[in-house]
Structure formats: C-alpha cells, structure tokens
Amino acid sequence: MAQGSSEVLLLSNPLLRRMENPRPKVSACDWWAGLGLSVTATQDIKDIEPEWRELEAQGVQSPGQSIDFIKAWVKHFDIPRQEQLYVTGSAKGRLVALMPLVRERRMGANILTWFPGAHVGCGAPLIDKKTFSELDSDARGKIWQQMRRGMFGADLLLLEAVPKFADDDYFSELGESVETEMLYRSEYESWETCKRQQHTRTRRKHDKQQGAKLAAMGKVGFEVLGSEDDIEEALETLFEQKAVRFREWGVEDPFADEKVRQFYRDVFGGTGELRGKLHVLRLDGEIVAVRYNLVHGKHNFALISSMSARAELHPGSPGKQNILRAMQEIFESGATLCDMGEGYSDEKRHWCNVKTPLRTHYMALSQRGELVGKLHRLKEQARRTIKSNAHLFKAFKTMRSIKGSGG
C-alpha cells in the first residue's frame, strides 16, 4: 500500500460484506508525516490473536483488554460470530490500535461496545504506546476516524468507562465523550511505601481494634488461593454473600446467572497471562470475607469483594480485615498496581492514591446512531447530576430500594 493512502481489509468472514451498512469508500488520508494507515475488520478472534498478544504484552489497563478474558466471555455467553467485531489499525505493517467489540441491540439501534460491560472497572482500545506517544492530537484523531471504516453493521460506537490518564490522554480524540465516574487505584512500588502513605495512624488504630474484636470471636485465618487450588467453596460463598448484599440494596444481582458464575470460575483458572487470585478470610474455618482478583503482569484487578452479613461479626469488620491482608499480599508479591474499579467506597478512600476520570465515548456511524448517542449522553449527564447531589442521590437510592423490594 502506498504511503498517504488508507484501505479497509475484510478478514475471513464473508458475513461482513452482507451486514446492514454498505462498505464505504475510503479516501486518502495523510497522517503522521504521510505515513499510511490500513484498517482490518474480522469476526474471527483467531485472525488477530498474534497481533493482539503483542499489544497485550505492553500491559493492560483492564481484564477486558486480555484476549484470554474475551475468549472466555465469548465461549460462556455464546456470542455469535456475526455479533463479534475486531477492528485494527496498522501503519507500515505494524499494528497500532485494536478494538474488540460486540454488537448489541439497544434503544432500537445496533451498538458496538465492550464485551464485558460493567463486569470490569474500565475499558479501552489496545494501542502501541510508543507509537501513540509520538503522535500529536490530530494524528491520533485520524487513526480513530479511519478505524470507523471497519465498523460495519452498526449505528453507533459506544465505549463506556474509558480512562482519561493524566500523563497522556490517548483517547481524547476518540469521537465525542462525556465524563462519568472515577476509577480508583492503589499504585505503589512496595508494601512498605503503600503502608506508610495509606495505612495512617488512625487507620492502624481502627484496624487493630477491629482485628482484636474479630480474634475474640474465634480463630482468624487468611489464605491466598490460585488456579491450582480448590476454589469452589470460596467462590460459592462469594456469590452468596454478594446476593444477600444486593437484596439489601434493592438492585439486580449481576452474578445470579449461572453462566456468569461459570465464567468467573473458568477465567480464574486460565493458563495464559491472565490468572486468578482469591483472598479469603476465615473465622474458625468459616469463610467470612472473599476478594476475587485477576492478575496480569504487575497489575492486580480486584473485581469482586464480599463479606458475611452476620450482624454479630460487624464489630470485627471482616471485610476491612481481609483487605488489609490482601493489600499487603498484593504488593509483597510484586504487583505495582491494585485496581479497585469505579465508584466511591470506604475501602477506596482508605487504600487508593490515584483517581482517574472515566468517560463514555461516542462515534456515530449513522443518523440513527447520532440520535441514540445524544439520548445516551443526556442520560449519562443526568445520572452524574444525581450522584453529585447528596439529596437527589439519597432519594434515588430510596426509590431503588423500594422498587427492588417490590414496594
């Protein structure tokens, strides 16, 4: 392909040629000092697996960027091949960006979005970081605009929970966007540094007092379980403890579906770069708190946490006792980042030193998509207004609780 030109290549699946939107003609586009960009689109994840693993080796910001995670997701939720789409952008034969997308029907439109949705803390395209760090804003925007040429059969690209990094905002030119939540992380080179900065004198006093109360109730034990261990009891306890808490909150349990539970079992035991880790706290042998993590390199992603609902255990705060031990184990094991996901909570206030804004990004692919994107942005802005107003948020939670209880 000549420099200064752009093309879209369809890989492996002829269904792409029969999807709703006609294949657009791609015009020439000069970007990054005349270097050409080629775009590919495939519905078969195997077509881009080697290139995906090369980008993944640079590190991930979410389990949703792991090919092993997405493979497990596709398998367990029976995602038809025609609803999968993997779009890549390459320059001089080198892959610079990849978007793993699933097509869903929402609000009367075909939407391309992330596979795992809210099951992970954030989502983002995979990129070649060295290349993107050398590009200016205009060049990055041209990459995303050209990649839309491979997004067949959809009205709107809707990417939720995309992080806005302080050091280099790689995704600011990716369509339109609106800020939503905050992503909370603990980033330290060692447990000693984390403990010194986050485990304050007041926090140490509280943890010591609660630890003594819990120890007075029985023998306290802490264990770390990996893929080689029997995790069934701990996982079942985790899901049941979460179910109790969701009923109290009056919200739908995202882990109620057995397919979802089986997915978490199987991705935990993967043999690739992504691996599972459970932090389990016991009292006289009974599991009273669990934390489910996925680890990729030096990044630990804390996806699910639970604790016993037994009222007599509350003075001993088994959840806080478990996270204290978990944070020590995470950083002593060599991790430099513990991602605790979006949304504010006490544990994040106590342990997280980095807050990253999250945005929802929109790229209209049709007139219908333009309208749906505007409606979704209004919804996101209204939700943010409610959450930022204490009185409105309290009223919203009360209404949600009434609805959940059937009142």
Coordinates of C-alpha atoms in Angstrom, one line a residue:
M1 CA 0.0 0.0 0.0
A2 CA 1.4 3.4 -0.9
Q3 CA 2.1 6.0 1.7
G4 CA -0.6 8.5 2.3
S5 CA -3.4 6.1 1.4
S6 CA -5.9 4.1 3.5
E7 CA -7.8 0.9 3.0
V8 CA -10.1 -1.4 4.8
L9 CA -9.4 -5.1 4.6
L10 CA -12.1 -7.6 5.5
L11 CA -10.7 -10.8 7.1
S12 CA -12.0 -14.3 7.0
N13 CA -15.8 -13.9 7.3
P14 CA -17.9 -13.1 4.2
L15 CA -20.8 -12.1 6.5
L16 CA -19.2 -8.7 6.9
R17 CA -20.0 -8.0 3.3
R18 CA -23.7 -8.6 3.9
M19 CA -24.2 -6.5 7.1
E20 CA -26.6 -3.6 7.2
N21 CA -24.3 -0.7 6.3
P22 CA -22.8 -0.8 2.8
R23 CA -19.0 -0.9 2.6
P24 CA -17.9 2.8 2.5
K25 CA -15.3 4.1 0.1
V26 CA -12.2 5.1 2.0
S27 CA -10.5 8.3 0.8
A28 CA -6.8 9.0 1.1
C29 CA -5.7 10.4 4.4
D30 CA -2.3 11.8 5.2
W31 CA -1.3 11.4 8.8
W32 CA 1.9 11.4 10.8
A33 CA 4.1 12.9 8.2
G34 CA 2.5 11.0 5.3
L35 CA 2.5 7.5 6.8
G36 CA -0.5 5.5 5.6
L37 CA -3.0 3.6 7.8
S38 CA -4.6 0.3 6.9
V39 CA -7.7 -0.9 8.6
T40 CA -8.9 -4.5 9.1
A41 CA -12.1 -5.9 10.4
T42 CA -12.8 -9.5 11.2
Q43 CA -15.4 -11.5 13.1
D44 CA -12.9 -14.3 14.0
I45 CA -10.7 -13.6 17.0
K46 CA -8.2 -16.1 15.8
D47 CA -7.3 -13.8 12.8
I48 CA -5.8 -11.2 15.1
E49 CA -4.6 -13.3 18.0
P50 CA -0.8 -13.0 17.4
E51 CA -1.0 -9.2 17.0
W52 CA -3.4 -8.9 20.0
R53 CA -0.9 -10.7 22.2
E54 CA 1.9 -8.4 21.1
L55 CA -0.1 -5.4 22.2
E56 CA -1.2 -7.1 25.4
A57 CA 2.4 -7.8 26.3
Q58 CA 2.8 -4.0 26.7
G59 CA 0.5 -4.2 29.7
V60 CA -3.3 -3.8 30.1
Q61 CA -5.5 -1.3 31.9
S62 CA -8.4 -3.8 32.2
P63 CA -9.0 -7.5 32.1
G64 CA -11.3 -6.7 29.1
Q65 CA -8.1 -6.0 27.1
S66 CA -6.9 -9.6 27.7
I67 CA -7.6 -11.9 24.8
D68 CA -8.0 -14.8 27.2
F69 CA -10.7 -12.9 29.1
I70 CA -12.6 -12.1 25.8
K71 CA -12.2 -15.7 24.6
A72 CA -13.7 -17.0 27.8
W73 CA -16.5 -14.4 27.6
V74 CA -17.4 -15.3 24.0
K75 CA -17.4 -19.0 25.0
H76 CA -19.6 -18.8 28.1
F77 CA -22.1 -16.3 26.8
D78 CA -22.4 -18.0 23.4
I79 CA -21.7 -14.8 21.5
P80 CA -22.5 -15.5 17.8
R81 CA -19.6 -14.8 15.4
Q82 CA -21.7 -12.4 13.5
E83 CA -22.1 -10.2 16.6
Q84 CA -18.3 -10.1 17.2
L85 CA -16.1 -7.5 15.5
Y86 CA -12.4 -6.9 15.9
V87 CA -11.1 -3.7 14.2
T88 CA -7.4 -2.9 13.9
G89 CA -5.4 -0.1 12.5
S90 CA -1.8 -0.7 11.2
A91 CA 1.0 1.5 9.9
K92 CA 3.8 0.1 7.8
G93 CA 2.6 -3.4 8.7
R94 CA 2.8 -2.6 12.4
L95 CA -0.4 -2.8 14.5
V96 CA -1.0 0.4 16.3
A97 CA -4.6 0.0 17.6
L98 CA -7.1 -2.7 18.2
M99 CA -10.8 -2.6 19.3
P100 CA -12.5 -5.8 20.4
L101 CA -16.3 -5.1 20.0
V102 CA -19.6 -6.8 20.4
R103 CA -22.7 -5.8 18.6
E104 CA -25.8 -5.3 20.8
R105 CA -29.3 -4.1 20.1
R106 CA -30.2 -1.1 22.3
M107 CA -32.8 1.7 22.0
G108 CA -33.7 0.5 18.5
A109 CA -30.1 0.7 17.2
N110 CA -27.2 -1.6 16.6
I111 CA -24.5 -0.7 19.1
L112 CA -20.8 -1.7 19.0
T113 CA -19.4 -1.8 22.6
W114 CA -17.1 -3.6 25.0
F115 CA -17.8 -7.3 25.6
P116 CA -17.7 -7.4 29.5
G117 CA -19.5 -4.1 30.2
A118 CA -19.7 -3.2 33.9
H119 CA -18.0 -6.5 34.9
V120 CA -14.7 -4.7 34.7
G121 CA -13.6 -1.3 36.1
C122 CA -12.8 0.3 32.8
G123 CA -12.3 -0.4 29.1
A124 CA -10.0 1.0 26.4
P125 CA -8.7 0.1 22.9
L126 CA -5.4 -1.7 22.9
I127 CA -2.7 0.6 21.5
D128 CA 1.0 0.6 20.6
K129 CA 2.0 3.0 23.4
K130 CA 5.3 4.0 21.8
T131 CA 3.6 5.0 18.5
F132 CA 0.8 6.9 20.2
S133 CA 3.2 8.8 22.4
E134 CA 4.9 10.1 19.3
L135 CA 1.7 11.3 17.7
D136 CA 0.0 14.7 18.1
S137 CA -3.7 15.1 18.7
D138 CA -4.6 15.5 15.0
A139 CA -2.8 12.2 14.1
R140 CA -4.5 10.3 16.8
G141 CA -7.9 11.6 15.8
K142 CA -7.2 10.4 12.2
I143 CA -6.5 6.9 13.4
W144 CA -9.8 6.7 15.2
Q145 CA -11.7 8.2 12.3
Q146 CA -10.1 5.8 9.8
M147 CA -10.9 2.8 12.1
R148 CA -14.6 3.6 12.0
R149 CA -14.4 2.4 8.4
G150 CA -14.2 -1.1 9.7
M151 CA -17.2 -0.8 12.0
F152 CA -19.8 -2.5 9.8
G153 CA -23.3 -3.3 10.7
A154 CA -23.8 -0.7 13.4
D155 CA -25.3 2.7 14.1
L156 CA -23.1 3.8 17.0
L157 CA -19.8 3.0 18.6
L158 CA -20.5 3.3 22.4
L159 CA -17.4 2.8 24.6
E160 CA -18.1 3.2 28.3
A161 CA -15.7 3.7 31.2
V162 CA -12.7 4.7 29.1
P163 CA -9.9 6.2 31.4
K164 CA -8.6 9.7 31.0
F165 CA -5.0 9.3 32.0
A166 CA -3.2 12.3 33.5
D167 CA 0.2 11.6 31.9
D168 CA -1.0 11.1 28.3
D169 CA -4.7 11.2 27.3
Y170 CA -4.5 8.7 24.4
F171 CA -8.3 8.6 23.8
S172 CA -9.4 12.2 23.9
E173 CA -9.9 12.3 20.1
L174 CA -12.0 9.1 20.0
G175 CA -15.3 10.6 18.9
E176 CA -17.4 12.7 21.4
S177 CA -17.2 12.0 25.1
V178 CA -18.8 12.8 28.5
E179 CA -17.2 12.3 31.9
T180 CA -19.0 9.8 34.1
E181 CA -17.4 8.1 37.1
M182 CA -13.9 7.9 38.7
L183 CA -11.6 4.9 38.6
Y184 CA -9.8 4.2 41.9
R185 CA -6.4 2.6 42.1
S186 CA -3.6 2.0 44.5
E187 CA -0.2 2.4 42.8
Y188 CA 2.9 1.7 44.8
E189 CA 6.3 0.1 44.2
S190 CA 6.2 -1.8 47.5
W191 CA 4.0 -2.7 50.5
E192 CA 6.2 -0.5 52.8
T193 CA 5.5 2.6 50.7
C194 CA 1.8 1.8 50.5
K195 CA 1.6 1.2 54.2
R196 CA 3.4 4.3 55.0
Q197 CA 1.2 6.5 52.9
Q198 CA -2.2 4.8 53.1
H199 CA -2.2 3.0 56.4
T200 CA -2.3 6.0 58.6
R201 CA -2.0 6.1 62.4
T202 CA -5.8 6.5 62.7
R203 CA -6.4 3.6 60.3
R204 CA -3.9 1.4 62.1
K205 CA -5.7 2.1 65.4
H206 CA -9.1 1.2 63.9
D207 CA -7.8 -2.0 62.2
K208 CA -6.1 -3.1 65.4
Q209 CA -9.2 -2.6 67.4
Q210 CA -11.5 -4.4 64.9
G211 CA -8.9 -7.2 64.5
A212 CA -8.9 -7.7 68.2
K213 CA -12.7 -7.9 68.3
L214 CA -12.7 -10.4 65.4
A215 CA -10.0 -12.5 67.1
A216 CA -12.1 -12.6 70.3
M217 CA -14.8 -14.4 68.3
G218 CA -12.6 -17.3 67.2
K219 CA -9.5 -18.3 65.2
V220 CA -8.8 -15.9 62.3
G221 CA -7.1 -17.3 59.2
F222 CA -6.1 -15.7 55.9
E223 CA -5.3 -17.6 52.7
V224 CA -4.4 -16.8 49.1
L225 CA -5.9 -19.2 46.5
G226 CA -4.8 -19.6 42.9
S227 CA -5.8 -21.6 39.9
E228 CA -4.1 -24.7 41.3
D229 CA -6.2 -24.7 44.4
D230 CA -9.8 -25.8 45.1
I231 CA -11.7 -22.6 45.0
E232 CA -15.3 -23.9 44.7
E233 CA -16.2 -23.3 48.3
A234 CA -14.8 -19.8 48.3
L235 CA -16.4 -18.8 45.1
E236 CA -19.8 -20.1 46.1
T237 CA -19.5 -18.2 49.4
L238 CA -18.5 -15.1 47.5
F239 CA -21.6 -15.2 45.2
E240 CA -24.0 -16.0 48.0
Q241 CA -22.6 -13.2 50.2
K242 CA -23.0 -10.8 47.3
A243 CA -26.5 -11.9 46.6
V244 CA -27.5 -11.0 50.2
R245 CA -26.0 -7.6 49.9
F246 CA -27.7 -6.9 46.5
R247 CA -31.0 -7.8 48.0
E248 CA -30.4 -5.3 50.8
W249 CA -29.6 -2.6 48.3
G250 CA -32.6 -3.4 46.2
V251 CA -30.6 -3.9 43.0
E252 CA -30.3 -6.7 40.5
D253 CA -27.7 -9.3 41.2
P254 CA -25.2 -9.4 38.3
F255 CA -23.9 -12.8 39.4
A256 CA -27.3 -14.6 39.7
D257 CA -27.0 -16.2 36.3
E258 CA -25.1 -19.5 36.4
K259 CA -23.4 -18.6 33.2
V260 CA -21.9 -15.6 34.8
R261 CA -20.7 -17.6 37.8
Q262 CA -19.2 -20.2 35.5
F263 CA -17.4 -17.6 33.5
Y264 CA -15.7 -16.3 36.7
R265 CA -14.7 -19.9 37.6
D266 CA -13.2 -20.6 34.2
V267 CA -11.3 -17.3 33.6
F268 CA -9.8 -17.7 37.1
G269 CA -8.2 -20.9 36.1
G270 CA -6.8 -19.7 32.8
T271 CA -3.3 -20.8 31.6
G272 CA -2.4 -17.6 29.8
E273 CA -1.0 -14.3 31.0
L274 CA -4.2 -13.6 33.0
R275 CA -4.6 -15.6 36.2
G276 CA -6.9 -15.6 39.2
K277 CA -6.2 -14.9 42.8
L278 CA -8.6 -15.1 45.8
H279 CA -8.0 -13.5 49.2
V280 CA -10.0 -15.4 51.8
L281 CA -10.6 -14.6 55.5
R282 CA -11.9 -17.4 57.8
L283 CA -13.2 -17.4 61.3
D284 CA -13.0 -20.8 62.9
G285 CA -12.8 -22.3 59.4
E286 CA -15.9 -20.4 58.2
I287 CA -15.4 -18.0 55.2
V288 CA -16.4 -14.6 56.4
A289 CA -14.8 -12.4 53.6
V290 CA -13.6 -13.0 50.0
R291 CA -11.9 -10.9 47.4
Y292 CA -11.8 -12.0 43.7
N293 CA -8.8 -10.7 41.7
L294 CA -7.4 -11.2 38.2
V295 CA -3.7 -10.6 37.8
H296 CA -1.9 -9.5 34.6
G297 CA 1.8 -8.9 34.9
K298 CA 2.2 -6.4 37.8
H299 CA -1.4 -5.3 37.7
N300 CA -3.9 -6.7 40.1
F301 CA -7.6 -6.1 39.3
A302 CA -9.9 -6.5 42.3
L303 CA -13.2 -7.3 40.6
I304 CA -15.5 -8.7 43.4
S305 CA -15.4 -8.4 47.2
S306 CA -17.8 -9.8 49.8
M307 CA -18.2 -10.3 53.5
S308 CA -20.6 -12.1 55.8
A309 CA -23.9 -10.5 56.6
R310 CA -24.0 -11.9 60.1
A311 CA -24.6 -8.9 62.4
E312 CA -22.5 -10.3 65.3
L313 CA -19.4 -10.1 63.0
H314 CA -19.8 -6.4 62.2
P315 CA -17.8 -5.1 65.1
G316 CA -14.8 -7.2 63.8
S317 CA -15.3 -5.8 60.3
P318 CA -14.1 -9.0 58.4
G319 CA -14.2 -7.1 55.1
K320 CA -11.7 -4.5 56.3
Q321 CA -9.6 -7.1 57.9
N322 CA -9.5 -9.1 54.7
I323 CA -8.5 -6.1 52.5
L324 CA -5.7 -5.1 55.0
R325 CA -4.1 -8.6 54.5
A326 CA -4.9 -8.6 50.8
M327 CA -3.1 -5.2 50.1
Q328 CA 0.0 -6.5 51.9
E329 CA 0.0 -9.7 49.9
I330 CA -0.6 -7.9 46.6
F331 CA 2.4 -5.5 46.9
E332 CA 4.6 -8.0 48.6
S333 CA 4.0 -10.4 45.6
G334 CA 5.5 -7.9 43.2
A335 CA 2.4 -6.0 41.9
T336 CA 2.7 -2.3 41.5
L337 CA -1.0 -1.5 40.9
C338 CA -4.2 -2.6 42.5
D339 CA -7.2 -1.5 40.5
M340 CA -10.4 -1.3 42.6
G341 CA -12.8 -0.2 39.9
E342 CA -15.1 2.7 39.6
G343 CA -17.3 4.3 42.2
Y344 CA -16.5 5.6 45.7
S345 CA -16.4 3.5 48.8
D346 CA -14.6 3.4 52.2
E347 CA -12.1 0.9 51.1
K348 CA -11.1 3.0 48.1
R349 CA -10.8 6.1 50.3
H350 CA -8.5 4.1 52.7
W351 CA -6.3 2.5 50.1
C352 CA -6.3 4.3 46.8
N353 CA -3.9 7.1 45.9
V354 CA -4.8 7.6 42.3
K355 CA -8.2 8.7 40.9
T356 CA -8.7 8.6 37.1
P357 CA -11.7 10.2 35.4
L358 CA -13.7 7.8 33.2
R359 CA -15.6 8.9 30.1
T360 CA -18.2 7.4 27.8
H361 CA -17.1 7.8 24.1
Y362 CA -19.5 8.0 21.2
M363 CA -18.9 7.8 17.5
A364 CA -22.0 7.9 15.3
L365 CA -22.0 5.5 12.3
S366 CA -25.5 6.5 11.0
Q367 CA -28.1 9.2 11.6
R368 CA -29.9 6.8 13.9
G369 CA -26.7 6.4 15.8
E370 CA -26.3 10.2 16.1
L371 CA -29.7 10.4 17.8
V372 CA -29.2 7.4 20.1
G373 CA -25.8 8.8 21.1
K374 CA -27.3 12.2 22.0
L375 CA -30.0 10.5 24.1
H376 CA -27.4 8.3 25.9
R377 CA -25.3 11.4 26.7
L378 CA -28.3 13.1 28.2
K379 CA -28.9 10.0 30.4
E380 CA -25.2 10.0 31.5
Q381 CA -25.3 13.7 32.3
A382 CA -28.5 13.3 34.3
R383 CA -27.0 10.3 36.2
R384 CA -23.9 12.3 37.1
T385 CA -26.0 15.3 38.3
I386 CA -28.0 13.0 40.6
K387 CA -24.9 11.3 42.0
S388 CA -23.2 14.7 42.6
N389 CA -26.1 16.0 44.6
A390 CA -26.4 14.3 48.1
H391 CA -30.2 14.9 48.4
L392 CA -31.0 13.7 44.9
F393 CA -28.8 10.7 45.3
K394 CA -30.4 9.7 48.6
A395 CA -33.8 10.0 47.1
F396 CA -32.7 7.9 44.1
K397 CA -31.3 5.1 46.4
T398 CA -34.6 5.1 48.4
M399 CA -36.7 4.7 45.3
R400 CA -34.4 2.0 44.0
S401 CA -34.6 0.1 47.3
I402 CA -38.5 0.3 47.3
K403 CA -38.5 -0.9 43.7
G404 CA -36.2 -3.8 44.5
S405 CA -38.3 -4.9 47.5
G406 CA -41.4 -4.9 45.3
G407 CA -43.0 -2.0 47.2

